Structure formats: structure tokens, C-alpha cells
């Protein structure tokens, strides 16, 4: 008998998404090289002038994944430098995040439904309970930026589909 | 004390997304009218020639939401005609889906983690257990098509942001 839990709805879900995203990055490299597209063109592509470009979308996926599990477990969030300038560096960032997520055990995260979570955004703070934070903030943000990254590549001609997205 | 459950991770999450999507449709109408953009231009917009257009993305969001809760609860899935040709008709489809989702009680869905779920896709079938289906298929699909719908409008100049997406 399996049972949904805060761990089950976060760590394995984020691991799956990050693995899929990493595989999509591999396809983007093959595509760019085959078409002689400068990698930077894809890395800085965006769907609207005031939307984040591809690199930033990937960074934010990892930020929400590592931020979510750290906050639910009550441990410090590892800080990354946000200086990735290549697909290889983005893949490394994803790999580091995966490695980090894999260190968590269910007992560190399960039962965090009522935990007080405080998000600092500049001068503002937002307060959540763990369950609301996981379902209505962290997961939404992970999917939002993951899908945006996917859509940017799709819009730029990469031949990927739902199968790549779902894994 | 709150506790994550199959109901909590599906029905309220989908309701929130559908409410946000409905509000985004309202903004799209105001934008199209202000800019004298034919509504059909937005309704049929897509990010790549072989991606679904906006209308289809919205239809699929509702399909996965109503399909997921129906399958987890073990009831027949309401069938829609997929003939929406206006923002008003899409909003009506979302409203019908919201009304349907709101009829479910936690006890109809909680405990469905190990339930056998069979998805028919043309001649193929895919089998899941309830928990895997919710986290790794239905939720992914809802977010995938919700974000794609959002991104299509964003790419077409609609002034929406994360706040509209998260609600």
C-alpha cells in the first residue's frame, strides 16, 4: 500500500522533472550543432521581451526545487551563483540539484503540512503553511518555469514533444 | 492539523488553476478588443506549427482535470464536444469543469493511491496506480497545457505575469 505524502509529492516529482529537463538540454545541443545555431541564441531565447530567457527559466526550476525541499525539511538552501553560460553549465546545475534532492529522506519532509514557511522576496515576505506552499507555490513555480523552458525550445524549432516533457 | 491527501493534491489544485485560467481569458478578451485583434487570431495562436493552438490547450487542461478526478473516484468522465469557438465558450467549458470538480468530496478520492487506472489512447492503453497517475501524468498534463496556454497569450502580447498564473 502506498500513500501520498509531502515527500512523495515533492522530491520524486522534482527529480523526474529535472531528469527530463536535462535530457531536453541534450537534445537542444544536438539540434543547435546540427543546424549550426549559436548555443547562445537558444540560451538567451525568450517568448516575450519581458519574459525570462531560457537560461534563467532553467535556473529558476532548480531554485524552486531545492528551495522547496530545503524549506519543508527546515535546512539551509544551497546557494548557486547564477552564472551559467552554456548548456553544459546548466546541465551541471541540474545535476547538482538532483544530487542534493537525493540526499533527502522521507522522514525529513513528511509531516511538514503545517510547518511555517516564510518566503523572502526583496523587502516583502510571504507566509505559508507547508502544504499550501508545496501545492500552490513551489510546485506551480517548478512547472511554470519547466514548461516555459520547454516552450522556448519548441518555439525555436527543437523537435521535442510531450514524451520528452513527461519522461 | 492538515494532511496531504489524494483529494487535497487534485481537486483544490485543479480548481485554483481553472479559476486562474478563466481570469486570464477575461484579460485576453479585454486586450483583443482594445487592440482590435480578431479573437480568432488569439484562439488559434500556437508557439510552433506542430503544437496545439490556444483553444485546444484550454480544452486539454479541462480534460485532464475532469479525467483525473473521475478516474480516481471511479466514476464516468463527462464528455465535452470540443467545439468551442470563442473565449465565452471556453470560459463556459471551464465553468462547467469547475462545477463538476466541486461536486467531489474528499472521501471519494482519498485512499485512491493504489487504484488501478487505465488510460486509453487510441489503440493503446497505459496502466497506472492512482498515486503515480496523479503525480506523474494528470498533474503534469494539467500544468503543461495550462502553461502552454499562458505562454501563447504572453507571446502574443498579453500583459499577464506570474501573479495571474499563480492566482
Tab-separated table of C-alpha atoms in Angstrom:
chain	number	residue	atom	x	y	z
A	1	UNK	CA	0.000	0.000	0.000
A	2	UNK	CA	1.441	3.362	-0.999
A	3	UNK	CA	0.344	6.643	0.465
A	4	UNK	CA	0.716	10.186	-0.753
A	5	UNK	CA	2.932	12.294	1.496
A	6	UNK	CA	4.761	15.611	1.477
A	7	UNK	CA	7.945	13.794	0.471
A	8	UNK	CA	6.256	11.760	-2.263
A	9	UNK	CA	4.615	14.873	-3.751
A	10	UNK	CA	7.869	16.832	-3.840
A	11	UNK	CA	11.243	15.055	-4.057
A	12	UNK	CA	10.473	12.324	-6.625
A	13	UNK	CA	8.314	14.721	-8.670
A	14	UNK	CA	11.096	17.289	-8.882
A	15	UNK	CA	13.705	14.614	-9.613
A	16	UNK	CA	11.646	13.380	-12.521
A	17	UNK	CA	11.216	16.873	-13.958
A	18	UNK	CA	14.908	17.706	-13.598
A	19	UNK	CA	15.921	14.469	-15.306
A	20	UNK	CA	13.552	15.233	-18.177
A	21	UNK	CA	14.853	18.787	-18.429
A	22	UNK	CA	18.435	17.547	-18.522
A	23	UNK	CA	17.583	15.167	-21.372
A	24	UNK	CA	15.888	18.026	-23.235
A	25	UNK	CA	19.084	20.072	-22.885
A	26	UNK	CA	20.996	17.231	-24.557
A	27	UNK	CA	18.582	17.344	-27.467
A	28	UNK	CA	18.947	21.109	-27.718
A	29	UNK	CA	22.734	20.770	-28.043
A	30	UNK	CA	22.438	18.155	-30.790
A	31	UNK	CA	19.886	20.312	-32.599
A	32	UNK	CA	21.934	23.516	-32.334
A	33	UNK	CA	25.073	21.786	-33.571
A	34	UNK	CA	23.274	20.093	-36.462
A	35	UNK	CA	21.693	23.374	-37.555
A	36	UNK	CA	24.807	25.432	-36.769
A	37	UNK	CA	22.847	27.585	-34.336
A	38	UNK	CA	24.997	29.507	-31.868
A	39	UNK	CA	24.156	27.997	-28.465
A	40	UNK	CA	23.787	31.474	-27.025
A	41	UNK	CA	20.888	32.097	-29.376
A	42	UNK	CA	18.918	29.330	-27.667
A	43	UNK	CA	20.229	30.056	-24.171
A	44	UNK	CA	19.029	33.652	-24.383
A	45	UNK	CA	15.812	32.990	-26.319
A	46	UNK	CA	12.536	34.132	-24.783
A	47	UNK	CA	8.865	34.111	-25.753
A	48	UNK	CA	8.212	37.765	-24.998
A	49	UNK	CA	10.599	40.679	-24.495
A	50	UNK	CA	9.747	40.947	-20.801
A	51	UNK	CA	9.873	37.228	-20.054
A	52	UNK	CA	12.924	35.425	-18.692
A	53	UNK	CA	15.185	33.812	-21.248
A	54	UNK	CA	15.864	30.094	-21.419
A	55	UNK	CA	18.879	30.032	-19.094
A	56	UNK	CA	17.004	31.909	-16.391
A	57	UNK	CA	14.000	29.583	-16.678
A	58	UNK	CA	16.261	26.578	-16.065
A	59	UNK	CA	17.934	28.298	-13.127
A	60	UNK	CA	14.566	29.062	-11.554
A	61	UNK	CA	13.325	25.478	-11.947
A	62	UNK	CA	16.281	24.319	-9.872
A	63	UNK	CA	15.835	27.185	-7.388
A	64	UNK	CA	12.250	26.244	-6.607
A	65	UNK	CA	13.077	22.539	-6.392
A	66	UNK	CA	15.971	22.958	-3.960
A	67	UNK	CA	14.187	25.776	-2.115
A	68	UNK	CA	11.044	23.741	-1.600
A	69	UNK	CA	12.617	20.613	-0.169
A	70	UNK	CA	15.025	22.641	1.977
A	71	UNK	CA	12.238	24.742	3.446
A	72	UNK	CA	9.988	21.764	4.109
A	73	UNK	CA	12.871	19.947	5.787
A	74	UNK	CA	13.976	23.078	7.648
A	75	UNK	CA	17.557	23.161	6.363
A	76	UNK	CA	19.563	25.917	4.699
A	77	UNK	CA	19.056	26.304	0.963
A	78	UNK	CA	22.238	25.774	-1.081
A	79	UNK	CA	23.059	28.946	-2.993
A	80	UNK	CA	24.137	28.803	-6.625
A	81	UNK	CA	25.869	31.614	-8.469
A	82	UNK	CA	23.505	32.027	-11.440
A	83	UNK	CA	26.425	32.397	-13.802
A	84	UNK	CA	25.716	29.535	-16.222
A	85	UNK	CA	26.637	30.476	-19.784
A	86	UNK	CA	26.412	27.139	-21.607
A	87	UNK	CA	24.233	24.071	-21.867
A	88	UNK	CA	26.971	22.107	-20.086
A	89	UNK	CA	26.888	24.504	-17.143
A	90	UNK	CA	23.101	24.322	-16.979
A	91	UNK	CA	23.306	20.542	-17.036
A	92	UNK	CA	25.793	20.703	-14.201
A	93	UNK	CA	23.444	22.913	-12.199
A	94	UNK	CA	20.636	20.416	-12.742
A	95	UNK	CA	22.942	17.537	-11.761
A	96	UNK	CA	23.957	19.309	-8.548
A	97	UNK	CA	20.296	19.898	-7.736
A	98	UNK	CA	19.454	16.254	-8.400
A	99	UNK	CA	22.283	15.132	-6.179
A	100	UNK	CA	21.035	17.451	-3.443
A	101	UNK	CA	17.415	16.290	-3.722
A	102	UNK	CA	18.533	12.683	-3.491
A	103	UNK	CA	20.056	13.281	-0.068
A	104	UNK	CA	16.602	13.830	1.460
A	105	UNK	CA	14.815	11.064	3.271
A	106	UNK	CA	11.016	10.898	3.590
A	107	UNK	CA	11.171	11.408	7.355
A	108	UNK	CA	12.800	14.831	6.839
A	109	UNK	CA	9.855	16.122	4.815
A	110	UNK	CA	6.812	14.070	5.741
A	111	UNK	CA	4.538	15.739	8.265
A	112	UNK	CA	5.533	19.252	7.172
A	113	UNK	CA	1.967	20.181	6.174
A	114	UNK	CA	1.556	22.747	8.962
A	115	UNK	CA	5.128	23.957	9.062
A	116	UNK	CA	5.505	27.744	8.861
A	117	UNK	CA	7.244	28.708	5.652
A	118	UNK	CA	8.407	32.286	5.109
A	119	UNK	CA	9.417	33.365	1.626
A	120	UNK	CA	11.508	36.491	1.352
A	121	UNK	CA	11.078	38.381	-1.888
A	122	UNK	CA	13.128	41.538	-1.724
A	123	UNK	CA	11.643	43.677	1.037
A	124	UNK	CA	8.482	41.575	1.166
A	125	UNK	CA	7.781	38.319	2.909
A	126	UNK	CA	5.039	35.797	2.212
A	127	UNK	CA	3.947	33.294	4.793
A	128	UNK	CA	2.601	29.854	4.053
A	129	UNK	CA	1.892	26.597	5.766
A	130	UNK	CA	3.914	23.743	4.295
A	131	UNK	CA	1.052	22.069	2.418
A	132	UNK	CA	-0.168	25.281	0.817
A	133	UNK	CA	3.404	26.240	-0.041
A	134	UNK	CA	4.121	22.890	-1.713
A	135	UNK	CA	0.895	22.653	-3.731
A	136	UNK	CA	0.169	26.287	-4.515
A	137	UNK	CA	3.572	27.864	-4.784
A	138	UNK	CA	6.607	25.603	-5.193
A	139	UNK	CA	5.034	23.015	-7.497
A	140	UNK	CA	3.367	25.705	-9.606
A	141	UNK	CA	6.655	27.539	-9.974
A	142	UNK	CA	8.585	24.413	-10.901
A	143	UNK	CA	6.048	23.547	-13.611
A	144	UNK	CA	5.740	27.133	-14.766
A	145	UNK	CA	9.439	27.553	-15.457
A	146	UNK	CA	9.938	23.985	-16.668
A	147	UNK	CA	7.152	24.381	-19.226
A	148	UNK	CA	8.401	27.831	-20.193
A	149	UNK	CA	11.880	26.419	-20.856
A	150	UNK	CA	10.326	23.632	-22.923
A	151	UNK	CA	8.124	26.071	-24.852
A	152	UNK	CA	11.059	28.367	-25.672
A	153	UNK	CA	12.949	25.486	-27.279
A	154	UNK	CA	9.835	24.219	-29.027
A	155	UNK	CA	9.174	27.692	-30.414
A	156	UNK	CA	12.762	27.766	-31.658
A	157	UNK	CA	12.326	24.624	-33.687
A	158	UNK	CA	13.566	21.861	-31.371
A	159	UNK	CA	11.779	18.615	-32.193
A	160	UNK	CA	10.594	17.603	-28.733
A	161	UNK	CA	7.157	16.537	-27.608
A	162	UNK	CA	5.018	15.540	-24.687
A	163	UNK	CA	7.051	12.342	-24.337
A	164	UNK	CA	10.162	14.377	-23.534
A	165	UNK	CA	8.208	16.571	-21.145
A	166	UNK	CA	6.619	13.699	-19.243
A	167	UNK	CA	9.661	11.416	-19.443
B	1	UNK	CA	-3.573	19.728	11.609
B	2	UNK	CA	-3.856	19.379	7.871
B	3	UNK	CA	-2.635	16.407	5.930
B	4	UNK	CA	-1.831	15.945	2.284
B	5	UNK	CA	-4.185	13.521	0.549
B	6	UNK	CA	-5.155	12.417	-2.941
B	7	UNK	CA	-8.126	14.794	-2.805
B	8	UNK	CA	-6.102	17.714	-1.485
B	9	UNK	CA	-3.449	17.260	-4.198
B	10	UNK	CA	-6.001	17.142	-7.018
B	11	UNK	CA	-9.394	18.838	-6.677
B	12	UNK	CA	-8.413	22.137	-4.989
B	13	UNK	CA	-5.237	22.366	-7.107
B	14	UNK	CA	-7.183	21.985	-10.341
B	15	UNK	CA	-9.900	24.370	-9.160
B	16	UNK	CA	-7.294	27.010	-8.483
B	17	UNK	CA	-5.695	26.594	-11.904
B	18	UNK	CA	-9.018	26.695	-13.720
B	19	UNK	CA	-10.068	29.850	-11.874
B	20	UNK	CA	-6.772	31.486	-12.820
B	21	UNK	CA	-7.128	30.391	-16.434
B	22	UNK	CA	-10.665	31.780	-16.578
B	23	UNK	CA	-9.425	35.150	-15.291
B	24	UNK	CA	-6.644	35.114	-17.889
B	25	UNK	CA	-9.269	34.563	-20.600
B	26	UNK	CA	-11.067	37.699	-19.396
B	27	UNK	CA	-7.843	39.660	-19.771
B	28	UNK	CA	-7.311	38.241	-23.254
B	29	UNK	CA	-10.743	39.487	-24.328
B	30	UNK	CA	-10.111	42.990	-22.980
B	31	UNK	CA	-6.713	43.038	-24.680
B	32	UNK	CA	-8.009	41.789	-28.032
B	33	UNK	CA	-10.841	44.307	-28.031
B	34	UNK	CA	-8.586	47.211	-27.042
B	35	UNK	CA	-6.089	46.335	-29.772
B	36	UNK	CA	-8.782	45.387	-32.294
B	37	UNK	CA	-7.336	41.903	-32.618
B	38	UNK	CA	-9.725	39.344	-34.079
B	39	UNK	CA	-10.400	36.904	-31.232
B	40	UNK	CA	-9.806	34.004	-33.577
B	41	UNK	CA	-6.224	35.134	-34.040
B	42	UNK	CA	-5.576	34.502	-30.352
B	43	UNK	CA	-7.785	31.424	-30.110
B	44	UNK	CA	-5.858	29.724	-32.920
B	45	UNK	CA	-2.397	31.020	-32.000
B	46	UNK	CA	0.343	28.487	-31.315
B	47	UNK	CA	4.037	28.565	-30.439
B	48	UNK	CA	5.149	26.113	-33.109
B	49	UNK	CA	3.394	24.866	-36.250
B	50	UNK	CA	3.014	21.358	-34.820
B	51	UNK	CA	1.862	22.419	-31.356
B	52	UNK	CA	-1.771	22.704	-30.313
B	53	UNK	CA	-3.334	26.133	-30.611
B	54	UNK	CA	-4.683	28.107	-27.678
B	55	UNK	CA	-8.239	26.754	-27.773
B	56	UNK	CA	-7.036	23.159	-27.778
B	57	UNK	CA	-4.661	23.825	-24.862
B	58	UNK	CA	-7.563	25.114	-22.776
B	59	UNK	CA	-9.723	22.156	-23.754
B	60	UNK	CA	-6.990	19.731	-22.709
B	61	UNK	CA	-6.475	21.416	-19.326
B	62	UNK	CA	-10.130	20.776	-18.542
B	63	UNK	CA	-9.942	17.227	-19.959
B	64	UNK	CA	-7.101	16.223	-17.659
B	65	UNK	CA	-8.731	17.881	-14.645
B	66	UNK	CA	-12.098	16.191	-15.081
B	67	UNK	CA	-10.484	12.947	-16.233
B	68	UNK	CA	-8.203	12.756	-13.237
B	69	UNK	CA	-10.771	13.261	-10.517
B	70	UNK	CA	-13.280	10.987	-12.286
B	71	UNK	CA	-10.759	8.171	-12.634
B	72	UNK	CA	-9.539	8.477	-9.059
B	73	UNK	CA	-13.144	8.441	-7.821
B	74	UNK	CA	-14.120	5.642	-10.214
B	75	UNK	CA	-16.953	7.486	-11.950
B	76	UNK	CA	-17.653	8.111	-15.644
B	77	UNK	CA	-15.874	11.070	-17.173
B	78	UNK	CA	-18.230	13.738	-18.529
B	79	UNK	CA	-17.693	14.147	-22.261
B	80	UNK	CA	-17.494	17.598	-23.839
B	81	UNK	CA	-17.881	18.284	-27.528
B	82	UNK	CA	-14.625	20.176	-28.197
B	83	UNK	CA	-16.428	22.680	-30.362
B	84	UNK	CA	-15.595	25.928	-28.551
B	85	UNK	CA	-15.054	28.778	-30.981
B	86	UNK	CA	-14.930	31.818	-28.689
B	87	UNK	CA	-13.497	32.975	-25.399
B	88	UNK	CA	-17.024	32.890	-23.959
B	89	UNK	CA	-17.415	29.245	-24.911
B	90	UNK	CA	-14.028	28.382	-23.436
B	91	UNK	CA	-14.990	30.173	-20.244
B	92	UNK	CA	-18.199	28.172	-20.168
B	93	UNK	CA	-16.234	24.945	-20.565
B	94	UNK	CA	-14.002	25.936	-17.660
B	95	UNK	CA	-17.054	26.876	-15.566
B	96	UNK	CA	-18.675	23.510	-16.252
B	97	UNK	CA	-15.461	21.755	-15.252
B	98	UNK	CA	-15.230	23.803	-12.053
B	99	UNK	CA	-18.817	22.980	-11.193
B	100	UNK	CA	-18.090	19.293	-11.780
B	101	UNK	CA	-14.909	19.298	-9.673
B	102	UNK	CA	-16.783	20.961	-6.838
B	103	UNK	CA	-19.194	18.042	-6.591
B	104	UNK	CA	-16.405	15.731	-5.354
B	105	UNK	CA	-15.955	15.035	-1.678
B	106	UNK	CA	-12.599	14.044	-0.166
B	107	UNK	CA	-13.876	10.568	0.725
B	108	UNK	CA	-14.493	9.816	-2.972
B	109	UNK	CA	-10.839	10.373	-3.852
B	110	UNK	CA	-8.786	9.846	-0.713
B	111	UNK	CA	-7.182	6.429	-0.480
B	112	UNK	CA	-7.001	6.003	-4.267
B	113	UNK	CA	-3.179	5.705	-4.253
B	114	UNK	CA	-3.196	2.046	-5.303
B	115	UNK	CA	-6.269	2.163	-7.509
B	116	UNK	CA	-5.736	0.707	-10.993
B	117	UNK	CA	-6.071	3.429	-13.610
B	118	UNK	CA	-6.210	2.521	-17.286
B	119	UNK	CA	-5.755	5.276	-19.852
B	120	UNK	CA	-6.924	4.543	-23.365
B	121	UNK	CA	-5.054	6.425	-26.054
B	122	UNK	CA	-6.326	5.292	-29.414
B	123	UNK	CA	-5.424	1.626	-29.766
B	124	UNK	CA	-3.009	1.788	-26.827
B	125	UNK	CA	-3.621	1.606	-23.134
B	126	UNK	CA	-1.413	2.751	-20.285
B	127	UNK	CA	-1.789	1.417	-16.798
B	128	UNK	CA	-1.036	3.310	-13.635
B	129	UNK	CA	-1.637	3.147	-9.949
B	130	UNK	CA	-3.611	6.135	-8.673
B	131	UNK	CA	-0.699	7.901	-6.980
B	132	UNK	CA	1.627	7.598	-9.956
B	133	UNK	CA	-1.172	8.667	-12.280
B	134	UNK	CA	-1.964	11.772	-10.234
B	135	UNK	CA	1.612	12.952	-9.706
B	136	UNK	CA	3.304	11.841	-12.908
B	137	UNK	CA	0.598	12.079	-15.522
B	138	UNK	CA	-2.521	14.095	-14.710
B	139	UNK	CA	-0.866	16.927	-12.789
B	140	UNK	CA	1.937	17.199	-15.353
B	141	UNK	CA	-0.575	17.393	-18.166
B	142	UNK	CA	-2.704	19.995	-16.436
B	143	UNK	CA	0.345	22.205	-15.836
B	144	UNK	CA	1.781	21.536	-19.277
B	145	UNK	CA	-1.300	22.713	-21.127
B	146	UNK	CA	-2.107	25.481	-18.642
B	147	UNK	CA	1.385	26.937	-19.015
B	148	UNK	CA	1.285	26.481	-22.782
B	149	UNK	CA	-1.983	28.427	-22.956
B	150	UNK	CA	-0.461	31.150	-20.788
B	151	UNK	CA	2.716	31.252	-22.889
B	152	UNK	CA	0.786	31.545	-26.157
B	153	UNK	CA	-1.016	34.645	-24.879
B	154	UNK	CA	2.169	36.069	-23.395
B	155	UNK	CA	3.956	35.569	-26.698
B	156	UNK	CA	1.085	37.354	-28.406
B	157	UNK	CA	1.495	40.448	-26.301
B	158	UNK	CA	-0.986	39.948	-23.462
B	159	UNK	CA	0.247	41.749	-20.351
B	160	UNK	CA	-0.025	38.945	-17.811
B	161	UNK	CA	2.530	37.721	-15.314
B	162	UNK	CA	3.304	35.192	-12.642
B	163	UNK	CA	0.651	36.756	-10.434
B	164	UNK	CA	-2.060	35.812	-12.936
B	165	UNK	CA	-0.589	32.334	-13.311
B	166	UNK	CA	-0.368	31.633	-9.579
B	167	UNK	CA	-3.594	33.446	-8.679
